Amino acid sequence: MASEIRSSTLPPAQPAYVFRGHAAQVHSVLFVRQNGRLLTGDADGYVVLWNLASKRPVAVWQPHDAAILGFAEWGPDKIITHGRDNSLRVWQLRASDEERFSIIPPADGVSTHRPQPWLLHSLAVNTLNFCAFSMCSETPASQPLHKQGTINEQATAHHDATNSIIVAVPATEDKKVDIFQIPSEQRIYTVPRVPSTDTGMVMALKLLHHPSQHLLLVAGYESGHTAVHQLEYTSPSSPQPTWHSIYLSQPHAQPILSLDISPDVKTYFTSSADAIIAVHRIPDLDALDQGTSGPTAPSITSVSSSTTSPSIPSTAFVTNPPASALPSPSTPSLLSAALASPIASNLASAPAQPIPIQPSQPFKLANTRHAGQQSLRVRSDSRILATAGWDGRVRIYSAKSLAELAVLKWHKVGVYAVDFADISAGRVREDAPMHRGEEAGTVTTKDADAEDVDRAIDFMKRLEQRREEKVSKQHWVAAGGKDGKVSLWEIY
């Protein structure tokens, strides 16, 4: 177990391996291909795809002219990269294509020609605030997405998940978020700012489908606020969906640096430039739906007072007024007369405006006494989470109690990125390759030397496959730092 337990008297743990291919600081790491590969990106825009079994690069290219902000895996053969050059790009990178790419890492030669994968899509996006994108399938999958920027096995098998996705990025206007659909590359939503709250810039995002089938956007802001936004169809007569803030909290005194969702989509975690790690509970959307009878639900939306006509009384709607308050049947009320006017008809057709939402206390707080923890990730079993520290430490916490369980100390300078291997991902072992001449029942004659060569090739293939299967089942943690190195740790 490659970890340093606080109560242990054992010597400090050492990483299982250190990848040394980058010449600039590493900003993003991601396990892909069911833990068979590790994707790393640096401040110069270079990306290296590492084979975890051989610990060697299998593809190196430069997708961006500036720092890599984030990665995502889309299906079995597509990689999404997000760079500070104001672009988000989708690359086709099949396992069978790896042989044609350069394997020379950036540290061994920047001027080396490196073929790029096939570029499928490219979006111009805002990257002024260092916030990485977030993605999910366009339609809800059978299981929730649990890992930043990835689609799990069930979602990968889903037709819509592999053919259509949506991505969230900070909008050009501060405090707002744009959501694009791919492959159309069209913006389909703009999530508005939090009402009546100065949140500052968007710093972290997570786009996901709730088990209730609602689309949610969880955001962290420069002010230390975090909010949960929900996409909702306000009424059958108004099919245009709108976004509403259903949760707001300010657990941090400094900008939020990262956030991640638990696999059950009931809670999420935030870390900041301060020493606080906070746990938040996502509101019960089923209960909200039951308590919402229309677009005027008091907990979500209300008609904006700024659009009220002077001729319409600013009277609140009452569900069951007392009998003495009811108007005479023969005498129309002022409200009825106002609602019958053309102005009121226009107001009724206008979209509902969000009302200010009151901040809530987070479910749990922990003062870790270690400022500057970013790239927070929750492991796929929901038991632990990890953070990358500016002090060069990777810290492992209990997801239930937020107690510090382990400290991984190897980097001498700051760590900027961390990721868990998906321990729920089981690699599907392919059938053993057939000997030449066995296809379709054909019969051939070979000399003994040729048969020996075939047996040796098959043995090496099976051996490599076993190594990859073993590596993919290990509980890895990868950490990339300012020193340009990526440490690989095995923990419980």
Tab-separated table of C-alpha atoms in Angstrom:
chain	number	residue	atom	x	y	z
A	1	MET	CA	0.000	0.000	0.000
A	2	ALA	CA	1.794	3.069	-1.302
A	3	SER	CA	0.574	5.625	1.198
A	4	GLU	CA	1.804	7.429	4.270
A	5	ILE	CA	-0.624	6.927	7.158
A	6	ARG	CA	-0.421	9.590	9.820
A	7	SER	CA	-0.358	7.096	12.675
A	8	SER	CA	2.119	4.761	10.994
A	9	THR	CA	5.766	4.476	11.996
A	10	LEU	CA	6.789	3.151	8.588
A	11	PRO	CA	9.137	5.250	6.438
A	12	PRO	CA	7.532	7.650	3.967
A	13	ALA	CA	5.931	5.901	1.039
A	14	GLN	CA	7.319	6.165	-2.452
A	15	PRO	CA	5.399	6.262	-5.730
A	16	ALA	CA	5.121	3.079	-7.740
A	17	TYR	CA	6.445	4.949	-10.767
A	18	VAL	CA	7.281	8.485	-11.910
A	19	PHE	CA	6.586	9.610	-15.489
A	20	ARG	CA	9.189	12.165	-16.598
A	21	GLY	CA	8.199	13.081	-20.145
A	22	HIS	CA	7.023	16.691	-19.756
A	23	ALA	CA	9.223	19.768	-19.997
A	24	ALA	CA	6.616	22.090	-18.428
A	25	GLN	CA	4.366	21.915	-15.389
A	26	VAL	CA	1.577	19.354	-15.597
A	27	HIS	CA	-1.940	20.777	-15.327
A	28	SER	CA	-4.179	17.801	-16.058
A	29	VAL	CA	-4.152	14.006	-15.631
A	30	LEU	CA	-6.850	11.479	-16.517
A	31	PHE	CA	-7.094	7.682	-16.558
A	32	VAL	CA	-8.687	6.458	-19.808
A	33	ARG	CA	-9.309	3.192	-21.689
A	34	GLN	CA	-10.568	1.427	-18.543
A	35	ASN	CA	-7.388	2.351	-16.653
A	36	GLY	CA	-5.137	0.978	-19.379
A	37	ARG	CA	-3.838	4.425	-20.333
A	38	LEU	CA	-2.971	7.660	-18.531
A	39	LEU	CA	-3.442	11.020	-20.249
A	40	THR	CA	-1.276	13.944	-19.080
A	41	GLY	CA	-1.201	17.550	-20.297
A	42	ASP	CA	1.229	20.379	-19.580
A	43	ALA	CA	1.517	24.164	-19.626
A	44	ASP	CA	2.949	24.189	-23.174
A	45	GLY	CA	-0.110	22.467	-24.622
A	46	TYR	CA	1.468	19.010	-25.038
A	47	VAL	CA	-0.428	15.807	-24.318
A	48	VAL	CA	1.147	12.419	-23.601
A	49	LEU	CA	-0.802	9.160	-23.612
A	50	TRP	CA	1.006	6.606	-21.425
A	51	ASN	CA	0.654	2.832	-21.432
A	52	LEU	CA	0.295	1.941	-17.758
A	53	ALA	CA	1.507	-1.621	-18.288
A	54	SER	CA	4.772	-0.697	-20.010
A	55	LYS	CA	5.047	2.806	-18.451
A	56	ARG	CA	5.945	4.149	-21.897
A	57	PRO	CA	4.299	6.804	-24.096
A	58	VAL	CA	2.170	5.505	-26.959
A	59	ALA	CA	1.063	8.886	-28.377
A	60	VAL	CA	2.464	12.406	-28.035
A	61	TRP	CA	1.092	15.515	-29.738
A	62	GLN	CA	0.399	19.212	-29.155
A	63	PRO	CA	-3.349	19.897	-29.394
A	64	HIS	CA	-3.099	23.475	-28.063
A	65	ASP	CA	-0.713	26.417	-28.132
A	66	ALA	CA	-1.270	27.161	-24.441
A	67	ALA	CA	-1.752	25.276	-21.186
A	68	ILE	CA	-4.031	22.255	-21.023
A	69	LEU	CA	-6.971	22.962	-18.695
A	70	GLY	CA	-8.766	19.639	-18.805
A	71	PHE	CA	-9.490	16.318	-20.492
A	72	ALA	CA	-12.463	14.071	-21.058
A	73	GLU	CA	-12.980	10.661	-22.612
A	74	TRP	CA	-15.904	10.403	-25.021
A	75	GLY	CA	-16.714	6.821	-25.827
A	76	PRO	CA	-13.993	4.291	-26.639
A	77	ASP	CA	-12.149	6.281	-29.299
A	78	LYS	CA	-12.507	10.039	-28.688
A	79	ILE	CA	-10.534	12.383	-26.447
A	80	ILE	CA	-11.598	15.957	-25.614
A	81	THR	CA	-8.935	18.533	-24.771
A	82	HIS	CA	-9.462	22.048	-23.409
A	83	GLY	CA	-6.670	24.609	-23.728
A	84	ARG	CA	-5.992	28.167	-22.665
A	85	ASP	CA	-5.793	29.107	-26.352
A	86	ASN	CA	-9.600	29.588	-26.228
A	87	SER	CA	-10.366	26.271	-27.865
A	88	LEU	CA	-12.000	22.968	-27.007
A	89	ARG	CA	-11.195	20.122	-29.397
A	90	VAL	CA	-12.407	16.582	-29.968
A	91	TRP	CA	-9.873	14.066	-31.315
A	92	GLN	CA	-10.377	10.574	-32.660
A	93	LEU	CA	-7.761	8.356	-31.043
A	94	ARG	CA	-8.417	4.669	-31.561
A	95	ALA	CA	-6.272	2.041	-29.875
A	96	SER	CA	-5.389	0.662	-33.293
A	97	ASP	CA	-4.023	4.086	-34.324
A	98	GLU	CA	-1.421	4.350	-31.565
A	99	GLU	CA	1.367	2.890	-33.689
A	100	ARG	CA	1.362	5.834	-36.098
A	101	PHE	CA	1.919	8.541	-33.467
A	102	SER	CA	5.158	9.919	-32.122
A	103	ILE	CA	6.373	8.458	-28.843
A	104	ILE	CA	9.033	11.113	-28.212
A	105	PRO	CA	7.982	13.054	-25.080
A	106	PRO	CA	8.222	16.865	-24.996
A	107	ALA	CA	11.208	16.729	-22.641
A	108	ASP	CA	13.243	14.920	-25.331
A	109	GLY	CA	12.621	17.347	-28.158
A	110	VAL	CA	10.125	20.135	-28.677
A	111	SER	CA	10.940	20.579	-32.375
A	112	THR	CA	10.183	16.941	-33.224
A	113	HIS	CA	7.418	16.419	-35.766
A	114	ARG	CA	4.474	14.756	-34.057
A	115	PRO	CA	1.446	13.653	-36.095
A	116	GLN	CA	-1.878	14.631	-34.577
A	117	PRO	CA	-4.965	12.454	-34.224
A	118	TRP	CA	-7.938	13.137	-36.478
A	119	LEU	CA	-9.594	16.406	-35.389
A	120	LEU	CA	-13.369	15.881	-35.293
A	121	HIS	CA	-14.609	19.115	-33.678
A	122	SER	CA	-13.224	22.443	-32.524
A	123	LEU	CA	-15.077	25.037	-30.438
A	124	ALA	CA	-14.037	28.596	-29.652
A	125	VAL	CA	-14.611	29.026	-25.911
A	126	ASN	CA	-13.724	31.434	-23.128
A	127	THR	CA	-10.683	30.494	-21.030
A	128	LEU	CA	-9.856	33.751	-19.262
A	129	ASN	CA	-10.615	32.381	-15.797
A	130	PHE	CA	-8.683	29.060	-15.884
A	131	CYS	CA	-11.913	27.071	-15.456
A	132	ALA	CA	-11.931	23.678	-17.170
A	133	PHE	CA	-14.967	22.419	-19.049
A	134	SER	CA	-17.366	19.712	-17.927
A	135	MET	CA	-19.290	17.258	-20.094
A	136	CYS	CA	-22.014	14.642	-19.968
A	137	SER	CA	-24.219	12.762	-22.410
A	138	GLU	CA	-27.038	14.776	-23.953
A	139	THR	CA	-29.651	12.354	-22.641
A	140	PRO	CA	-29.582	10.644	-19.239
A	141	ALA	CA	-27.712	7.354	-19.153
A	142	SER	CA	-28.645	4.303	-17.140
A	143	GLN	CA	-26.098	5.161	-14.466
A	144	PRO	CA	-24.839	8.517	-13.115
A	145	LEU	CA	-21.542	9.913	-14.296
A	146	HIS	CA	-19.103	9.725	-11.423
A	147	LYS	CA	-15.776	10.852	-12.808
A	148	GLN	CA	-14.690	14.386	-14.029
A	149	GLY	CA	-14.948	14.546	-17.837
A	150	THR	CA	-15.524	10.763	-18.362
A	151	ILE	CA	-18.421	8.489	-19.364
A	152	ASN	CA	-18.684	5.196	-17.489
A	153	GLU	CA	-19.223	1.852	-19.136
A	154	GLN	CA	-23.013	2.010	-19.111
A	155	ALA	CA	-23.040	5.475	-20.657
A	156	THR	CA	-20.474	4.435	-23.218
A	157	ALA	CA	-22.764	1.643	-24.346
A	158	HIS	CA	-25.676	4.047	-24.625
A	159	HIS	CA	-26.261	5.232	-28.198
A	160	ASP	CA	-26.853	8.871	-27.329
A	161	ALA	CA	-23.917	8.989	-24.934
A	162	THR	CA	-21.493	7.988	-27.672
A	163	ASN	CA	-23.065	10.075	-30.424
A	164	SER	CA	-24.156	13.294	-28.732
A	165	ILE	CA	-22.803	15.132	-25.695
A	166	ILE	CA	-23.129	18.538	-24.064
A	167	VAL	CA	-20.253	20.550	-22.601
A	168	ALA	CA	-20.305	23.441	-20.138
A	169	VAL	CA	-17.755	26.263	-20.237
A	170	PRO	CA	-17.618	29.730	-18.653
A	171	ALA	CA	-19.394	32.313	-20.784
A	172	THR	CA	-17.696	35.428	-22.091
A	173	GLU	CA	-19.876	37.355	-19.657
A	174	ASP	CA	-18.711	36.880	-16.075
A	175	LYS	CA	-20.790	34.706	-13.750
A	176	LYS	CA	-22.620	32.928	-16.591
A	177	VAL	CA	-22.067	29.514	-18.179
A	178	ASP	CA	-22.539	28.450	-21.803
A	179	ILE	CA	-23.570	24.909	-22.719
A	180	PHE	CA	-22.792	23.568	-26.201
A	181	GLN	CA	-24.013	20.466	-27.993
A	182	ILE	CA	-21.596	18.281	-29.926
A	183	PRO	CA	-21.512	17.264	-32.774
A	184	SER	CA	-23.642	20.267	-33.838
A	185	GLU	CA	-21.179	22.645	-32.075
A	186	GLN	CA	-24.131	24.926	-31.278
A	187	ARG	CA	-24.772	26.726	-28.000
A	188	ILE	CA	-28.059	25.417	-26.623
A	189	TYR	CA	-28.232	27.002	-23.139
A	190	THR	CA	-26.841	29.894	-21.155
A	191	VAL	CA	-27.017	29.441	-17.399
A	192	PRO	CA	-27.624	32.861	-15.798
A	193	ARG	CA	-25.774	34.311	-12.845
A	194	VAL	CA	-26.931	33.597	-9.317
A	195	PRO	CA	-29.691	36.143	-8.522
A	196	SER	CA	-28.805	39.042	-6.195
A	197	THR	CA	-25.429	37.572	-5.250
A	198	ASP	CA	-22.016	38.819	-6.328
A	199	THR	CA	-20.287	35.518	-6.977
A	200	GLY	CA	-17.424	36.719	-9.123
A	201	MET	CA	-16.065	34.572	-11.939
A	202	VAL	CA	-16.895	30.923	-12.496
A	203	MET	CA	-13.995	28.808	-11.221
A	204	ALA	CA	-15.188	25.178	-11.397
A	205	LEU	CA	-18.007	23.313	-13.158
A	206	LYS	CA	-19.711	19.945	-13.127
A	207	LEU	CA	-22.476	19.106	-15.606
A	208	LEU	CA	-24.516	15.976	-14.925
A	209	HIS	CA	-27.861	14.225	-15.125
A	210	HIS	CA	-29.619	13.643	-11.816
A	211	PRO	CA	-31.319	10.250	-11.283
A	212	SER	CA	-34.614	12.167	-11.461
A	213	GLN	CA	-33.710	12.879	-15.131
A	214	HIS	CA	-33.094	16.587	-14.443
A	215	LEU	CA	-30.030	18.232	-15.952
A	216	LEU	CA	-27.935	19.908	-13.250
A	217	LEU	CA	-24.993	22.286	-13.327
A	218	VAL	CA	-22.899	22.566	-10.171
A	219	ALA	CA	-20.663	25.630	-10.121
A	220	GLY	CA	-17.983	27.092	-7.867
A	221	TYR	CA	-17.237	30.810	-7.910
A	222	GLU	CA	-14.501	33.309	-7.184
A	223	SER	CA	-16.312	34.611	-4.084
A	224	GLY	CA	-16.278	31.200	-2.411
A	225	HIS	CA	-19.920	30.553	-3.284
A	226	THR	CA	-21.150	27.327	-4.822
A	227	ALA	CA	-24.515	26.836	-6.503
A	228	VAL	CA	-26.609	24.086	-8.042
A	229	HIS	CA	-28.593	25.096	-11.135
A	230	GLN	CA	-31.433	22.989	-12.516
A	231	LEU	CA	-32.867	22.958	-16.036
A	232	GLU	CA	-36.644	22.935	-15.911
A	233	TYR	CA	-39.599	23.224	-18.247
A	234	THR	CA	-41.752	25.791	-16.481
A	235	SER	CA	-45.129	24.733	-17.900
A	236	PRO	CA	-46.690	22.875	-20.838
A	237	SER	CA	-47.685	26.191	-22.400
A	238	SER	CA	-44.091	27.434	-22.198
A	239	PRO	CA	-41.902	24.691	-23.664
A	240	GLN	CA	-38.747	26.803	-23.529
A	241	PRO	CA	-36.670	25.414	-20.626
A	242	THR	CA	-35.175	27.745	-18.056
A	243	TRP	CA	-32.430	27.430	-15.464
A	244	HIS	CA	-33.139	27.942	-11.763
A	245	SER	CA	-30.785	28.071	-8.790
A	246	ILE	CA	-31.930	25.446	-6.280
A	247	TYR	CA	-28.983	25.578	-3.867
A	248	LEU	CA	-26.514	28.262	-2.798
A	249	SER	CA	-23.829	28.221	-0.132
A	250	GLN	CA	-20.653	30.104	0.739
A	251	PRO	CA	-18.430	27.741	2.707
A	252	HIS	CA	-15.169	29.319	1.566
A	253	ALA	CA	-13.530	32.694	2.126
A	254	GLN	CA	-11.329	32.277	-0.951
A	255	PRO	CA	-12.064	31.281	-4.575
A	256	ILE	CA	-13.235	27.727	-5.109
A	257	LEU	CA	-10.556	25.766	-6.972
A	258	SER	CA	-12.308	22.460	-7.635
A	259	LEU	CA	-15.407	20.383	-6.998
A	260	ASP	CA	-16.583	16.848	-7.640
A	261	ILE	CA	-19.812	14.859	-7.321
A	262	SER	CA	-20.291	11.623	-5.404
A	263	PRO	CA	-21.255	8.656	-7.604
A	264	ASP	CA	-24.763	8.509	-6.120
A	265	VAL	CA	-25.314	12.191	-7.103
A	266	LYS	CA	-26.566	13.014	-3.598
A	267	THR	CA	-23.613	15.066	-2.383
A	268	TYR	CA	-20.694	17.010	-3.773
A	269	PHE	CA	-17.416	18.335	-2.403
A	270	THR	CA	-15.625	21.666	-2.837
A	271	SER	CA	-12.055	22.778	-2.150
A	272	SER	CA	-10.651	26.275	-2.197
A	273	ALA	CA	-7.593	28.449	-1.879
A	274	ASP	CA	-8.360	28.414	1.844
A	275	ALA	CA	-7.950	25.303	4.003
A	276	ILE	CA	-11.620	24.270	3.973
A	277	ILE	CA	-13.111	21.177	2.343
A	278	ALA	CA	-16.912	21.278	2.303
A	279	VAL	CA	-19.601	18.682	1.696
A	280	HIS	CA	-22.891	19.801	0.147
A	281	ARG	CA	-26.137	17.903	-0.259
A	282	ILE	CA	-27.906	18.262	-3.583
A	283	PRO	CA	-31.575	19.105	-2.911
A	284	ASP	CA	-34.143	16.330	-3.249
A	285	LEU	CA	-35.413	17.055	-6.746
A	286	ASP	CA	-38.328	14.647	-6.440
A	287	ALA	CA	-39.577	16.608	-3.435
A	288	LEU	CA	-39.106	19.867	-5.317
A	289	ASP	CA	-41.116	18.500	-8.232
A	290	GLN	CA	-43.955	17.428	-5.959
A	291	GLY	CA	-44.046	20.851	-4.368
A	292	THR	CA	-43.990	22.663	-7.701
A	293	SER	CA	-47.391	23.007	-9.329
A	294	GLY	CA	-46.380	25.436	-12.016
A	295	PRO	CA	-44.002	28.180	-13.023
A	296	THR	CA	-44.846	30.250	-9.953
A	297	ALA	CA	-43.516	27.813	-7.357
A	298	PRO	CA	-42.271	30.045	-4.533
A	299	SER	CA	-39.068	28.091	-3.902
A	300	ILE	CA	-37.881	28.356	-7.486
A	301	THR	CA	-39.412	31.140	-9.529
A	302	SER	CA	-41.575	34.211	-9.240
A	303	VAL	CA	-42.717	36.985	-11.546
A	304	SER	CA	-40.209	39.802	-11.574
A	305	SER	CA	-41.496	42.960	-9.916
A	306	SER	CA	-39.607	45.102	-12.389
A	307	THR	CA	-41.972	44.074	-15.192
A	308	THR	CA	-45.206	44.734	-13.274
A	309	SER	CA	-47.499	47.294	-14.879
A	310	PRO	CA	-48.645	50.199	-12.648
A	311	SER	CA	-52.249	49.274	-13.452
A	312	ILE	CA	-51.831	45.817	-11.890
A	313	PRO	CA	-51.883	45.589	-8.095
A	314	SER	CA	-48.746	44.056	-6.613
A	315	THR	CA	-50.780	41.527	-4.628
A	316	ALA	CA	-49.303	38.131	-3.768
A	317	PHE	CA	-51.164	35.064	-4.965
A	318	VAL	CA	-52.981	33.189	-2.171
A	319	THR	CA	-53.761	29.508	-2.652
A	320	ASN	CA	-56.853	29.267	-0.394
A	321	PRO	CA	-58.098	32.736	0.605
A	322	PRO	CA	-60.696	33.079	3.406
A	323	ALA	CA	-64.351	33.425	2.447
A	324	SER	CA	-64.461	37.049	3.601
A	325	ALA	CA	-61.691	37.883	1.189
A	326	LEU	CA	-63.478	36.451	-1.836
A	327	PRO	CA	-65.048	39.054	-4.172
A	328	SER	CA	-68.769	39.090	-4.936
A	329	PRO	CA	-69.652	36.983	-8.003
A	330	SER	CA	-71.406	39.934	-9.562
A	331	THR	CA	-68.508	42.290	-9.049
A	332	PRO	CA	-65.252	41.589	-10.899
A	333	SER	CA	-62.202	42.150	-8.770
A	334	LEU	CA	-59.440	44.544	-9.672
A	335	LEU	CA	-57.157	41.560	-10.164
A	336	SER	CA	-59.595	39.890	-12.572
A	337	ALA	CA	-59.942	43.088	-14.531
A	338	ALA	CA	-56.204	43.479	-14.656
A	339	LEU	CA	-55.665	39.895	-15.786
A	340	ALA	CA	-58.132	40.453	-18.612
A	341	SER	CA	-56.137	43.374	-19.960
A	342	PRO	CA	-53.748	42.982	-22.931
A	343	ILE	CA	-50.814	44.047	-20.768
A	344	ALA	CA	-51.446	41.200	-18.343
A	345	SER	CA	-51.721	38.761	-21.235
A	346	ASN	CA	-48.263	39.764	-22.386
A	347	LEU	CA	-46.951	39.377	-18.847
A	348	ALA	CA	-48.457	35.918	-18.547
A	349	SER	CA	-46.620	34.791	-21.644
A	350	ALA	CA	-43.321	36.252	-20.446
A	351	PRO	CA	-40.808	33.794	-18.981
A	352	ALA	CA	-40.632	33.588	-15.216
A	353	GLN	CA	-37.663	35.301	-13.604
A	354	PRO	CA	-35.612	33.680	-10.834
A	355	ILE	CA	-36.015	35.087	-7.370
A	356	PRO	CA	-33.077	35.609	-5.027
A	357	ILE	CA	-32.112	32.381	-3.300
A	358	GLN	CA	-31.050	32.370	0.322
A	359	PRO	CA	-27.625	30.863	1.078
A	360	SER	CA	-27.640	27.579	2.980
A	361	GLN	CA	-25.112	26.055	5.322
A	362	PRO	CA	-23.068	23.204	3.840
A	363	PHE	CA	-23.734	19.717	5.134
A	364	LYS	CA	-20.233	19.369	6.574
A	365	LEU	CA	-17.024	21.410	6.852
A	366	ALA	CA	-13.456	20.388	7.618
A	367	ASN	CA	-10.595	22.779	8.306
A	368	THR	CA	-7.624	20.825	6.992
A	369	ARG	CA	-5.073	23.518	7.954
A	370	HIS	CA	-3.567	23.140	4.470
A	371	ALA	CA	-4.400	26.042	2.173
A	372	GLY	CA	-4.512	25.670	-1.584
A	373	GLN	CA	-5.964	22.247	-2.375
A	374	GLN	CA	-7.237	21.811	-5.919
A	375	SER	CA	-8.218	19.129	-8.448
A	376	LEU	CA	-10.481	17.425	-5.887
A	377	ARG	CA	-11.557	13.960	-7.072
A	378	VAL	CA	-13.942	11.403	-5.538
A	379	ARG	CA	-13.101	7.755	-6.180
A	380	SER	CA	-15.688	5.627	-7.947
A	381	ASP	CA	-16.506	3.636	-4.790
A	382	SER	CA	-17.436	6.861	-2.897
A	383	ARG	CA	-15.146	5.932	0.003
A	384	ILE	CA	-12.281	8.390	-0.407
A	385	LEU	CA	-11.358	11.618	-2.148
A	386	ALA	CA	-8.024	13.164	-3.105
A	387	THR	CA	-6.699	16.695	-3.473
A	388	ALA	CA	-3.601	18.179	-5.094
A	389	GLY	CA	-1.837	20.610	-2.774
A	390	TRP	CA	0.194	23.695	-3.484
A	391	ASP	CA	2.630	22.383	-0.856
A	392	GLY	CA	3.484	19.382	-3.061
A	393	ARG	CA	1.356	16.867	-1.145
A	394	VAL	CA	-1.456	14.664	-2.360
A	395	ARG	CA	-3.918	14.156	0.482
A	396	ILE	CA	-6.439	11.353	0.794
A	397	TYR	CA	-9.581	12.006	2.856
A	398	SER	CA	-12.503	9.911	3.991
A	399	ALA	CA	-15.543	10.902	1.953
A	400	LYS	CA	-17.767	10.167	4.952
A	401	SER	CA	-15.950	11.970	7.765
A	402	LEU	CA	-13.437	14.158	5.861
A	403	ALA	CA	-10.718	12.758	8.116
A	404	GLU	CA	-7.240	12.828	6.586
A	405	LEU	CA	-6.273	9.227	5.864
A	406	ALA	CA	-2.995	9.490	3.983
A	407	VAL	CA	-0.449	11.964	2.655
A	408	LEU	CA	1.491	11.157	-0.508
A	409	LYS	CA	4.717	13.124	-0.335
A	410	TRP	CA	7.189	13.036	-3.185
A	411	HIS	CA	6.965	16.245	-5.247
A	412	LYS	CA	9.175	19.083	-3.998
A	413	VAL	CA	6.933	21.789	-5.468
A	414	GLY	CA	3.217	22.261	-5.962
A	415	VAL	CA	0.911	19.542	-7.275
A	416	TYR	CA	-1.732	20.826	-9.702
A	417	ALA	CA	-3.655	17.755	-10.864
A	418	VAL	CA	-4.755	14.421	-9.439
A	419	ASP	CA	-6.974	11.573	-10.620
A	420	PHE	CA	-8.175	8.181	-9.414
A	421	ALA	CA	-8.319	5.055	-11.511
A	422	ASP	CA	-11.901	3.855	-11.825
A	423	ILE	CA	-11.930	0.770	-9.597
A	424	SER	CA	-15.417	-0.178	-10.794
A	425	ALA	CA	-14.264	-0.503	-14.398
A	426	GLY	CA	-13.681	-4.123	-15.349
A	427	ARG	CA	-11.627	-4.781	-18.440
A	428	VAL	CA	-13.219	-7.124	-20.953
A	429	ARG	CA	-10.716	-9.750	-21.987
A	430	GLU	CA	-10.744	-10.439	-25.684
A	431	ASP	CA	-10.653	-13.944	-27.092
A	432	ALA	CA	-7.225	-15.388	-27.622
A	433	PRO	CA	-5.918	-14.727	-31.109
A	434	MET	CA	-6.217	-17.551	-33.577
A	435	HIS	CA	-3.283	-19.115	-35.315
A	436	ARG	CA	-2.872	-18.265	-38.924
A	437	GLY	CA	-4.693	-20.716	-41.120
A	438	GLU	CA	-7.424	-21.391	-38.516
A	439	GLU	CA	-9.825	-18.730	-39.767
A	440	ALA	CA	-13.090	-19.980	-41.285
A	441	GLY	CA	-12.015	-23.597	-40.921
A	442	THR	CA	-9.202	-23.378	-43.441
A	443	VAL	CA	-6.376	-25.865	-43.323
A	444	THR	CA	-2.820	-24.986	-44.173
A	445	THR	CA	0.500	-26.708	-43.881
A	446	LYS	CA	3.405	-24.999	-42.154
A	447	ASP	CA	6.891	-25.907	-41.321
A	448	ALA	CA	7.912	-26.272	-37.701
A	449	ASP	CA	9.753	-22.941	-37.596
A	450	ALA	CA	6.682	-20.950	-38.686
A	451	GLU	CA	4.516	-22.669	-36.084
A	452	ASP	CA	7.051	-21.890	-33.377
A	453	VAL	CA	7.039	-18.219	-34.379
A	454	ASP	CA	3.244	-18.105	-34.235
A	455	ARG	CA	3.217	-19.701	-30.807
A	456	ALA	CA	5.773	-17.201	-29.545
A	457	ILE	CA	3.767	-14.267	-30.906
A	458	ASP	CA	0.566	-15.550	-29.339
A	459	PHE	CA	2.322	-16.121	-26.026
A	460	MET	CA	3.672	-12.558	-25.981
A	461	LYS	CA	0.241	-11.156	-26.820
A	462	ARG	CA	-1.393	-13.123	-24.029
A	463	LEU	CA	1.335	-12.090	-21.600
A	464	GLU	CA	0.878	-8.424	-22.484
A	465	GLN	CA	-2.883	-8.776	-22.128
A	466	ARG	CA	-2.505	-10.269	-18.658
A	467	ARG	CA	-0.199	-7.436	-17.637
A	468	GLU	CA	-2.712	-4.847	-18.828
A	469	GLU	CA	-5.564	-6.598	-17.032
A	470	LYS	CA	-3.575	-6.672	-13.802
A	471	VAL	CA	-2.605	-3.009	-14.077
A	472	SER	CA	-6.158	-1.910	-14.865
A	473	LYS	CA	-7.478	-3.468	-11.640
A	474	GLN	CA	-5.041	-1.709	-9.331
A	475	HIS	CA	-6.134	1.234	-7.188
A	476	TRP	CA	-4.026	3.951	-8.780
A	477	VAL	CA	-3.705	7.625	-7.963
A	478	ALA	CA	-1.840	9.851	-10.429
A	479	ALA	CA	-0.537	13.309	-9.544
A	480	GLY	CA	1.010	15.918	-11.833
A	481	GLY	CA	2.975	18.875	-10.567
A	482	LYS	CA	4.872	22.054	-11.186
A	483	ASP	CA	8.067	20.023	-11.651
A	484	GLY	CA	6.686	18.485	-14.868
A	485	LYS	CA	6.621	14.998	-13.370
A	486	VAL	CA	3.665	12.676	-12.819
A	487	SER	CA	3.793	10.339	-9.828
A	488	LEU	CA	1.801	7.103	-9.807
A	489	TRP	CA	0.717	5.692	-6.449
A	490	GLU	CA	-1.077	2.514	-5.449
A	491	ILE	CA	-3.372	2.904	-2.439
A	492	TYR	CA	-6.068	0.879	-0.711
